[in-house]
Coordinates of C-alpha atoms in Angstrom, one line a residue:
M1 CA 80.5 39.9 22.0
K2 CA 77.5 37.7 22.5
K3 CA 79.6 34.9 24.0
T4 CA 81.3 37.4 26.3
R5 CA 78.0 38.7 27.5
L6 CA 76.7 35.2 28.1
L7 CA 79.9 34.3 30.0
I8 CA 79.5 37.4 32.2
A9 CA 75.8 36.6 32.8
L10 CA 76.8 33.0 33.7
L11 CA 79.4 34.2 36.2
V12 CA 77.0 36.6 37.8
M13 CA 74.5 33.7 38.2
L14 CA 77.2 31.5 39.7
V15 CA 78.2 34.1 42.2
A16 CA 74.6 34.8 43.1
S17 CA 73.8 31.2 43.6
S18 CA 77.0 30.6 45.5
G19 CA 76.1 33.5 47.8
Y20 CA 72.6 32.1 48.3
A21 CA 74.0 28.6 49.1
Q22 CA 76.3 30.1 51.7
D23 CA 73.5 32.1 53.3
S24 CA 71.4 29.0 53.3
Y25 CA 74.1 26.9 54.9
R26 CA 74.7 29.7 57.5
E27 CA 71.0 29.6 58.4
A28 CA 71.2 25.8 58.8
V29 CA 74.2 26.2 61.1
K30 CA 72.4 28.9 63.1
Q31 CA 69.4 26.6 63.5
Y32 CA 71.6 23.7 64.5
L33 CA 73.1 25.8 67.3
N34 CA 69.7 25.6 69.1
V35 CA 70.4 21.9 69.8
D36 CA 74.2 22.1 70.1
E37 CA 75.2 21.4 73.8
K38 CA 78.7 22.8 73.3
F39 CA 77.2 26.1 72.2
E40 CA 74.9 26.1 75.2
R41 CA 77.9 25.5 77.5
L42 CA 79.8 28.4 75.9
Q43 CA 76.9 30.7 76.6
V44 CA 77.4 29.9 80.3
I45 CA 81.1 30.3 80.2
I46 CA 81.4 33.6 78.3
P47 CA 80.1 35.9 81.2
V48 CA 83.1 34.8 83.2
W49 CA 85.4 36.1 80.5
K50 CA 84.6 39.7 81.5
M51 CA 87.2 39.1 84.3
L52 CA 89.9 39.7 81.7
F53 CA 88.8 43.3 81.6
A54 CA 89.4 46.1 84.1
N55 CA 86.4 47.1 86.2
D56 CA 87.4 50.7 86.1
G57 CA 84.0 52.3 85.6
K58 CA 84.6 53.4 82.1
V59 CA 82.1 50.8 80.7
N60 CA 79.6 48.5 82.3
L61 CA 81.1 45.0 81.8
D62 CA 77.9 43.2 82.7
Q63 CA 75.9 45.1 80.1
L64 CA 78.6 44.6 77.5
N65 CA 78.5 40.8 78.2
E66 CA 74.8 40.8 77.7
R67 CA 75.1 42.7 74.5
Y68 CA 77.8 40.3 73.2
L69 CA 75.6 37.3 73.9
K70 CA 72.6 38.8 72.2
E71 CA 74.1 40.8 69.4
Q72 CA 77.4 39.2 68.4
M73 CA 78.2 35.7 69.8
V74 CA 76.1 33.7 67.3
D75 CA 77.6 35.4 64.3
D76 CA 81.1 35.0 65.6
Y77 CA 80.6 31.3 66.5
I78 CA 79.0 30.5 63.1
E79 CA 81.9 32.2 61.3
I80 CA 84.3 29.9 63.3
L81 CA 82.2 26.8 62.9
I82 CA 81.4 26.8 59.1
P83 CA 84.9 26.1 57.7
P84 CA 85.5 22.9 59.8
L85 CA 81.9 21.7 59.3
Q86 CA 82.3 22.0 55.5
A87 CA 85.7 20.4 55.6
Q88 CA 84.1 17.4 57.2
N89 CA 81.5 17.3 54.4
I90 CA 78.6 18.0 56.8
T91 CA 75.8 19.3 54.6
E92 CA 73.0 21.6 55.1
A93 CA 70.6 18.6 55.0
D94 CA 72.7 16.9 57.7
L95 CA 72.3 19.8 60.0
Q96 CA 68.6 20.2 59.3
E97 CA 68.0 16.5 60.0
V98 CA 69.9 16.6 63.3
H99 CA 68.1 19.8 64.4
S100 CA 64.7 18.1 63.5
L101 CA 65.5 15.0 65.5
L102 CA 66.8 16.8 68.6
S103 CA 64.1 19.6 68.7
T104 CA 61.3 17.1 69.2
P105 CA 59.9 16.7 72.7
Q106 CA 61.6 13.3 73.0
G107 CA 64.8 14.8 71.7
K108 CA 64.8 17.6 74.2
T109 CA 64.1 15.2 77.0
Y110 CA 66.9 13.0 75.8
A111 CA 69.3 15.9 75.5
A112 CA 68.5 17.2 79.0
H113 CA 68.9 13.7 80.6
L114 CA 72.1 13.2 78.6
A115 CA 73.6 16.4 79.9
E116 CA 72.7 15.5 83.5
W117 CA 74.4 12.1 83.0
Q118 CA 77.5 13.6 81.4
N119 CA 77.9 16.0 84.3
E120 CA 77.6 13.2 86.8
W121 CA 80.1 11.2 84.7
D122 CA 82.6 14.1 84.6
T123 CA 82.3 14.6 88.3
E124 CA 82.9 10.9 89.1
V125 CA 85.8 10.5 86.6
M126 CA 87.4 13.7 87.9
S127 CA 87.2 12.5 91.5
L128 CA 88.7 9.1 90.5
M129 CA 91.5 10.9 88.6
L130 CA 92.4 12.9 91.7
D131 CA 92.5 9.7 93.8
V132 CA 94.8 8.2 91.2
V133 CA 97.1 11.2 91.2
Y134 CA 97.2 11.0 95.1
E135 CA 98.1 7.3 94.9
M136 CA 100.8 8.0 92.3
D137 CA 102.3 10.7 94.6
T138 CA 102.9 8.1 97.4
E139 CA 106.0 6.0 97.5
E140 CA 104.1 2.8 97.8
E141 CA 103.3 0.4 94.9
L142 CA 100.4 1.7 92.9
E143 CA 97.3 -0.3 93.7
L144 CA 94.0 0.6 92.1
E145 CA 90.8 -1.1 93.2
P146 CA 88.2 -1.9 90.6
V147 CA 85.0 0.0 90.5
Q148 CA 82.0 -2.1 91.6
L149 CA 79.0 -2.3 89.4
N150 CA 75.7 -1.3 91.0
A151 CA 73.9 -4.5 91.8
D152 CA 70.5 -3.0 90.9
I153 CA 71.5 -2.6 87.2
D154 CA 69.8 -5.3 85.1
A155 CA 71.2 -6.9 82.0
A156 CA 68.9 -5.2 79.5
F157 CA 69.8 -1.7 80.8
A158 CA 73.5 -2.6 80.9
T159 CA 73.4 -3.7 77.3
K160 CA 71.8 -0.5 76.0
V161 CA 74.1 1.8 78.0
T162 CA 77.1 -0.1 76.9
K163 CA 76.1 0.2 73.2
L164 CA 75.3 3.9 73.6
V165 CA 78.6 4.6 75.3
D166 CA 80.4 2.7 72.5
D167 CA 78.5 4.7 69.8
M168 CA 79.4 7.9 71.6
S169 CA 83.1 6.9 71.8
I170 CA 83.2 8.2 75.4
V171 CA 85.6 5.6 76.7
S172 CA 87.8 5.4 73.6
T173 CA 88.1 9.2 73.5
F174 CA 89.2 9.4 77.1
V175 CA 91.7 6.6 76.8
E176 CA 93.2 8.3 73.6
T177 CA 93.6 11.5 75.7
L178 CA 95.5 9.6 78.3
N179 CA 97.7 8.0 75.6
E180 CA 98.7 11.4 74.1
P181 CA 102.4 12.3 74.5
S182 CA 102.9 14.7 77.5
P183 CA 104.2 18.2 76.6
F184 CA 106.5 17.9 79.6
G185 CA 108.4 15.0 78.2
P186 CA 108.5 11.2 78.5
D187 CA 109.0 11.2 82.3
D188 CA 105.5 12.7 82.6
E189 CA 103.7 10.1 80.5
T190 CA 100.7 8.4 82.0
D191 CA 101.5 5.1 83.7
P192 CA 100.2 2.2 81.4
K193 CA 98.8 0.6 84.5
V194 CA 96.6 3.7 85.0
I195 CA 95.5 3.7 81.4
D196 CA 94.5 0.0 81.6
W197 CA 92.6 0.7 84.9
F198 CA 90.6 3.4 83.3
K199 CA 90.0 1.3 80.1
E200 CA 88.5 -1.5 82.3
N201 CA 86.6 0.7 84.8
L202 CA 85.2 3.6 82.7
P203 CA 82.4 1.3 81.2
V204 CA 81.4 0.4 84.8
I205 CA 81.4 4.1 85.8
A206 CA 79.2 4.9 82.8
L207 CA 76.7 2.2 83.9
N208 CA 76.7 3.4 87.5
T209 CA 76.2 7.0 86.6
A210 CA 73.6 6.4 83.9
Y211 CA 71.5 4.3 86.3
G212 CA 68.6 6.4 87.5
M213 CA 69.3 9.2 85.1
L214 CA 68.7 7.7 81.6
T215 CA 65.4 6.0 81.0
D216 CA 64.7 3.2 78.6
E217 CA 63.1 5.7 76.3
D218 CA 66.2 7.9 76.4
L219 CA 68.4 4.9 75.6
D220 CA 66.2 3.8 72.7
F221 CA 66.2 7.3 71.3
G222 CA 69.9 7.7 71.7
L223 CA 70.6 4.4 69.9
M224 CA 68.1 5.4 67.2
L225 CA 70.1 8.6 66.6
F226 CA 73.2 6.7 65.8
T227 CA 71.4 4.8 63.0
K228 CA 71.2 8.2 61.2
E229 CA 74.3 9.0 59.1
S230 CA 73.7 12.8 59.6
Y231 CA 73.9 12.4 63.4
R232 CA 77.0 10.2 63.3
K233 CA 78.7 12.8 61.1
V234 CA 77.9 15.6 63.5
V235 CA 79.0 13.5 66.6
D236 CA 82.3 12.5 64.8
F237 CA 82.9 16.2 64.0
S238 CA 82.2 17.1 67.7
N239 CA 84.5 14.4 69.0
N240 CA 87.4 15.1 66.6
N241 CA 87.3 18.8 66.3
D242 CA 89.8 20.7 68.4
D243 CA 87.6 22.4 71.1
K244 CA 90.7 24.4 72.3
L245 CA 91.1 26.0 68.9
M246 CA 87.4 26.8 68.7
V247 CA 87.2 28.4 72.1
T248 CA 90.5 30.3 71.6
A249 CA 89.1 31.7 68.3
L250 CA 85.9 32.7 70.0
L251 CA 87.7 34.3 72.9
T252 CA 89.8 36.3 70.5
K253 CA 86.7 37.6 68.8
Y254 CA 85.1 38.4 72.2
M255 CA 88.2 40.3 73.3
E256 CA 88.3 42.3 70.0
W257 CA 84.6 43.2 70.4
M258 CA 84.9 44.2 74.0
N259 CA 87.9 46.3 73.2
A260 CA 86.0 48.0 70.4
Q261 CA 83.3 48.9 72.9
G262 CA 85.8 50.6 75.2
A263 CA 86.7 47.8 77.6
T264 CA 90.3 47.8 78.8
L265 CA 92.2 44.5 79.3
R266 CA 93.6 43.9 82.8
E267 CA 97.4 43.9 82.9
D268 CA 97.8 41.8 86.1
P269 CA 98.5 38.1 85.6
A270 CA 95.8 37.2 88.2
A271 CA 93.1 37.7 85.6
V272 CA 93.3 34.2 84.1
G273 CA 93.5 32.7 87.6
D274 CA 90.3 34.5 88.6
I275 CA 88.5 33.0 85.6
F276 CA 89.6 29.5 86.6
K277 CA 88.3 30.1 90.1
A278 CA 85.0 31.4 88.9
L279 CA 84.5 28.3 86.6
L280 CA 85.4 25.9 89.4
N281 CA 83.0 27.7 91.8
G282 CA 80.3 27.9 89.3

């Protein structure tokens, strides 16, 4: 009997400590979201999702969106985020250290400048991709001109940017995406010539777009971050995690919550098209 009571007491302690550890980890994830750029971008995108619902006057969609962002989004996203974070062995201490680094004044400045640079990078790469698609649609031989490096960029700046881009795996991730098999079959695969062109020119595009946006202090701080194992683990998780699955999971939770508040889904197929238009115009 005494042994049984001891075992029961031990099990109760284990369950209690496990629950505390989970709550503690949850709080670390919640704190980390304050410096997570993907979470910040989602907060901007979510108000557009209301277009999936009928504006029939039964509920105020704008107010419901505000309520979801304030009352529910964080809990939903944390619930989605915790399993893959733990699967990648990202610990509470890892998340706390990354938050500590990025929440400093220098970290906030770096994050702001990095976001501006990445937006410029995205715009430039998208423009070039559209040019390439146009060239591929012509019947002439595909001829892609190399991107010219800005002559004002000095060697020291170039070295730091190149190292940071390599640490961030920006070029390699993009090239891997181009190399992925097309869902439309082998006839739709990316031309190897195009892949080679991007592989050679993306580093130059990175340098050109970083010039005037990232300071020496930003570059030094960014390179320092990659000396920290905790930051490397979080970046690897961010690069390798399937964003489409994460967004789909959050969208599902959003739709369930909106439905529970009385919002009615639109039945016309134009709803998704309206979302794309709003995102492009925003």
